[in-house]
Short mmCIF file of C-alpha atoms in Angstrom, two decimals:
data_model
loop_
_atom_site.label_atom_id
_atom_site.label_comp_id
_atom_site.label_asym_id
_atom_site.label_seq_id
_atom_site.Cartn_x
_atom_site.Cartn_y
_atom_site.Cartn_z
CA UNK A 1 81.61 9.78 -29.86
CA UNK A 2 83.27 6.55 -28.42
CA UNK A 3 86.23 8.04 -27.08
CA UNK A 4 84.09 10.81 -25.38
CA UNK A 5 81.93 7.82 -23.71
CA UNK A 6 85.08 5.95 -22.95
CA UNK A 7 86.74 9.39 -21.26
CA UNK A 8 83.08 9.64 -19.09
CA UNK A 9 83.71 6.26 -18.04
CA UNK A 10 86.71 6.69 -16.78
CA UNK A 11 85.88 9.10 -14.04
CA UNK A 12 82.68 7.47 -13.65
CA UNK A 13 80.09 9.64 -15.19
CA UNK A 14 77.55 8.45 -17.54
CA UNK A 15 77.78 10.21 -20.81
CA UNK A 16 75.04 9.24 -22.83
CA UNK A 17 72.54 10.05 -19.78
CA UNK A 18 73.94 13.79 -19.72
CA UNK A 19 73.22 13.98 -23.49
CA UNK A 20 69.67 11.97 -23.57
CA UNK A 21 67.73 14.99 -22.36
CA UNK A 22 69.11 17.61 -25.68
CA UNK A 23 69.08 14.44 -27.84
CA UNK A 24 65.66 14.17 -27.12
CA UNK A 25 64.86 17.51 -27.34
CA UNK A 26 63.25 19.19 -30.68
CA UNK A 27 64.95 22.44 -29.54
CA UNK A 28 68.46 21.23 -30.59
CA UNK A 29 69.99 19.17 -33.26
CA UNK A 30 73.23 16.39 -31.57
CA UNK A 31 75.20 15.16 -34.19
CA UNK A 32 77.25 12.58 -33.00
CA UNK A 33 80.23 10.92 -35.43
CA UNK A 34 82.15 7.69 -34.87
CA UNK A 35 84.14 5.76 -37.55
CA UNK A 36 82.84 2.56 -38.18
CA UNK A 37 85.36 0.01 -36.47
CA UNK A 38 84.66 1.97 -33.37
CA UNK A 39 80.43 1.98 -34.12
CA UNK A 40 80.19 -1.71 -33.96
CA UNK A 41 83.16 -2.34 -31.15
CA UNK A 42 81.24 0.21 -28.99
CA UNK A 43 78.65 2.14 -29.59
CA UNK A 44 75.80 -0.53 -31.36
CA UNK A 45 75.80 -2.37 -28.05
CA UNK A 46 74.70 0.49 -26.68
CA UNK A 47 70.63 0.71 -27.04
CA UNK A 48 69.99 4.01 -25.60
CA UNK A 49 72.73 5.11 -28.22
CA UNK A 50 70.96 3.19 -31.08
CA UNK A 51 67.66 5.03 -30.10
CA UNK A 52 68.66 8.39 -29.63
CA UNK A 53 70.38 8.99 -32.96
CA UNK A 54 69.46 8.04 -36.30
CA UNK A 55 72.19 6.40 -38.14
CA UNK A 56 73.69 7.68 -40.96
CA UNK A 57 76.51 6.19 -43.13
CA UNK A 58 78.99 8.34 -45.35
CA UNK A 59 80.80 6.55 -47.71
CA UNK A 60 84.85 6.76 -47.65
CA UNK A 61 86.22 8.35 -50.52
CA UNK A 62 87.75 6.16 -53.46
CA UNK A 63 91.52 5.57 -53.64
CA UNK A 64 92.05 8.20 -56.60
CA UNK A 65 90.38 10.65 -54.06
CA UNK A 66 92.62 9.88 -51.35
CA UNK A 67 95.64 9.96 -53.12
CA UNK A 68 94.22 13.74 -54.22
CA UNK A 69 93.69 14.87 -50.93
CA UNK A 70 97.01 13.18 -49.41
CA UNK A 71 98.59 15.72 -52.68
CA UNK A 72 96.92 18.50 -51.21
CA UNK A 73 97.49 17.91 -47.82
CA UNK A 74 101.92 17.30 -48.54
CA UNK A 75 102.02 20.65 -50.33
CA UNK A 76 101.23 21.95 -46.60
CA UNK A 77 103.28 19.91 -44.32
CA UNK A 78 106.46 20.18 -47.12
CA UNK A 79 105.82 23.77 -46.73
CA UNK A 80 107.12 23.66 -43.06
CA UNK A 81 109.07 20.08 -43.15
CA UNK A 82 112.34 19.03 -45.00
CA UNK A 83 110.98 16.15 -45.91
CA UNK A 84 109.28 15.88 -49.76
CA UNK A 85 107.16 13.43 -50.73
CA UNK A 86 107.32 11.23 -54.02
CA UNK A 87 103.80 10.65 -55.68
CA UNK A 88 104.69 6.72 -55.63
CA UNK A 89 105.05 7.44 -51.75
CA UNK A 90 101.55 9.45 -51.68
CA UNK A 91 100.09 5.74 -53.54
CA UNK A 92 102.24 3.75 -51.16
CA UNK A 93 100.19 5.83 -48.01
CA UNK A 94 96.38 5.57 -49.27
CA UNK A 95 97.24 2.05 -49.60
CA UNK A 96 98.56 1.02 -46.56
CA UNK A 97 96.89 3.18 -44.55
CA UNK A 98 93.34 1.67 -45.59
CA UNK A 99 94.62 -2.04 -45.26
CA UNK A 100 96.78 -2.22 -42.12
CA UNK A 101 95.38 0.45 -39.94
CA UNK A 102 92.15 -0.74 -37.78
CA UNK A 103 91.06 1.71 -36.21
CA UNK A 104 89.63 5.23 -37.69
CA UNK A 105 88.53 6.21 -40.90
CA UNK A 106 89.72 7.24 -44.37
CA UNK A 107 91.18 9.89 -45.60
CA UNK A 108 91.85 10.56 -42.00
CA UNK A 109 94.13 7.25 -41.42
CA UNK A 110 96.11 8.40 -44.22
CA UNK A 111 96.55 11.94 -43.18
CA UNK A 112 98.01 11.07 -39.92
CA UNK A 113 100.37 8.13 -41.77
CA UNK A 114 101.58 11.54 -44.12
CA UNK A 115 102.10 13.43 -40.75
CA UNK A 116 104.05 10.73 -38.92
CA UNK A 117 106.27 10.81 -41.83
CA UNK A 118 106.48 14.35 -42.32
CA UNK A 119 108.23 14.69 -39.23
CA UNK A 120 110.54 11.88 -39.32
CA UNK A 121 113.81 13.40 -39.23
CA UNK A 122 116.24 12.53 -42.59
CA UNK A 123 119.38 12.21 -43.07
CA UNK A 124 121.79 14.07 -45.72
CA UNK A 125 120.31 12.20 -48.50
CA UNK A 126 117.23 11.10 -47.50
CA UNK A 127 115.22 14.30 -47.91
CA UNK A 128 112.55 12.74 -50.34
CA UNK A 129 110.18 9.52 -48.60
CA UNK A 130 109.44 6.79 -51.15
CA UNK A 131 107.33 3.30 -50.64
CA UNK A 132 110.25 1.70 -48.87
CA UNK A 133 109.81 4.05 -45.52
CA UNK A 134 106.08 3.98 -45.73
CA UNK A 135 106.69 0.17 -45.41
CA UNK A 136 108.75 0.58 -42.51
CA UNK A 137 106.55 2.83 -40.63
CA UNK A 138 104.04 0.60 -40.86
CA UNK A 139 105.78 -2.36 -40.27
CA UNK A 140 107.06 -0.44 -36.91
CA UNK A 141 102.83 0.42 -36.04
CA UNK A 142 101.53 -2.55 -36.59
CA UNK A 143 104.23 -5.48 -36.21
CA UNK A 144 103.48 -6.58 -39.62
CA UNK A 145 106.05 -7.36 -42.04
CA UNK A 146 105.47 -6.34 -45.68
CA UNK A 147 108.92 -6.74 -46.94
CA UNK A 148 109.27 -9.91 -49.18
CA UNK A 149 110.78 -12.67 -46.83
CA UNK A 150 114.48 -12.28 -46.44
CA UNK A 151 116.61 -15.71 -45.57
CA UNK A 152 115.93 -16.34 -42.28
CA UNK A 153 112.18 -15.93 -42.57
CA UNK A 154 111.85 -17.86 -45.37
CA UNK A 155 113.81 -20.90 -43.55
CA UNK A 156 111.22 -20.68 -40.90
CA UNK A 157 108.56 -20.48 -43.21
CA UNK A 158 109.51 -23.63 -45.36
CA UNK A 159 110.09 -25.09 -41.99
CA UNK A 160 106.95 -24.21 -40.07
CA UNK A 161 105.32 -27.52 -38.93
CA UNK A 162 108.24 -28.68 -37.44
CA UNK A 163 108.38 -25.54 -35.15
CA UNK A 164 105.31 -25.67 -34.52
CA UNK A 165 105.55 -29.52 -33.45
CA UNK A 166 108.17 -28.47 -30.89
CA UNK A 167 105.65 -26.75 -28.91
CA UNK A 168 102.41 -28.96 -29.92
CA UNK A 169 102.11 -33.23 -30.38
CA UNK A 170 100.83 -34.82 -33.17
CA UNK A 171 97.59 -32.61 -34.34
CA UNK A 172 99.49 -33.20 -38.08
CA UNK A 173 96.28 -31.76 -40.37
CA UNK A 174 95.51 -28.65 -38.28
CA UNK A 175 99.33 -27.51 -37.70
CA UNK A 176 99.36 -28.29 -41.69
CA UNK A 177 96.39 -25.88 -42.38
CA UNK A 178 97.66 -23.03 -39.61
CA UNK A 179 100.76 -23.34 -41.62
CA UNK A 180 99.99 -23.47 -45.21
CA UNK A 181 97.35 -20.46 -44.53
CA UNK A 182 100.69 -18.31 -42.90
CA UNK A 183 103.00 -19.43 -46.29
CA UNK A 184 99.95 -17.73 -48.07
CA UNK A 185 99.95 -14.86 -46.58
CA UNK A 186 103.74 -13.98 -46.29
CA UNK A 187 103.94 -14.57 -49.67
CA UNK A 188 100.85 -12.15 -50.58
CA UNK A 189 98.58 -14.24 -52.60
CA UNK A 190 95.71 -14.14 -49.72
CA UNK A 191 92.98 -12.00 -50.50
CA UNK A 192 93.20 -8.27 -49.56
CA UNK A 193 89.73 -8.83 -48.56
CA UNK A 194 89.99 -11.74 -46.07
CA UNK A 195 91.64 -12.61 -43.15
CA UNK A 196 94.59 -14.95 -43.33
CA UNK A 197 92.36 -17.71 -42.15
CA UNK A 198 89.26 -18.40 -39.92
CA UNK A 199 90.05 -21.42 -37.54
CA UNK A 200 88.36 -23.46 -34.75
CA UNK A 201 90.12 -25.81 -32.76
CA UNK A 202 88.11 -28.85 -31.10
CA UNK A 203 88.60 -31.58 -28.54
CA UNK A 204 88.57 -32.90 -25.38
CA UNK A 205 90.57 -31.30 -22.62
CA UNK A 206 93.98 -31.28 -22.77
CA UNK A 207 94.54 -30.84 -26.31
#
């Protein structure tokens, strides 16, 4: 329902007032669905939203379901692609899908991850996809690395308060805490569950 609200907007119409009147209405049933990144970001700001529809959550399916689904849904796109998939690969997708990708919901994130990499084209010996390229696709979507560190990273890591010092003076315990929080996460022992770190920076201006 956001994006249809957001499309309205756009060329200035209103679409929750050209709804309101069959919302309201006992002669027909509006169902309206939205995934929940997009519910709070939009649409529960919205009052007249909030009051014309009664809320309703559906609970994503587990992991093992995903995976099951993601099997049933390769079988098809194989079927008409040269690429296979390998059942580490079908893991690799639920996975990353549900932890890296913001916006929609699951199984649908991971659907469209399997489709993207459906139709990647392979090379002469690249017909099956494993973990690696799932990886790298999403490394490529979402700018974040989740390759171990390779050399150069890892010097910048070990090094990262004195890189940090050539762009900001002195503030020694909060460019040690910025820092130690990104070591953390790079080297994946952060929880899956929290964001790298929660920070607020204080002082007079100029700092």
């Amino acid at each position: 329902m956001a994006h249809i609200i957001e499309s309205a907007r756009a060329i200035g119409s209103d679409f929750v007032s050209l709804i309101e009147p069959f919302a309201e209405s006992r002669m027909l049933q509006v169902i309206a669905t939205s995934d929940r990144y997009r519910y709070h970001r939009d649409l529960a700001r919205l009052s007249r939203v909030v009051k014309l529809f009664e809320r309703v959550d559906v609970e994503e399916p587990s992991n093992e379901r995903v995976v099951a689904i993601l099997t049933e849904v390769a079988n098809v796109f194989e079927s008409r692609m040269q690429r296979r998939f390998t059942y580490q690969a079908l893991h690799r997708i639920a996975e990353v899908a549900d932890r890296y990708i913001q916006e929609g919901s699951m199984p649908e994130k991971a659907i469209d991850l399997l489709d993207e990499l459906s139709q990647s084209s392979p090379s002469e010996v690249e017909k099956f996809i494993y973990p690696a390229e799932v990886d790298r696709r999403i490394e490529a979507k979402t700018g974040i690395p989740l390759e171990r560190p390779k050399d150069e990273e890892t010097a910048k890591l070990l090094n990262l308060e004195a890189l940090i010092h050539e762009r900001i003076v002195n503030q020694e315990e909060s460019v040690r805490t910025v820092a130690d929080a990104l070591r953390r996460a790079r080297s994946g022992l952060k929880s899956e569950d929290r964001p790298i770190g929660s920070f607020l920076f204080l002082g007079p201006t100029g700092v």
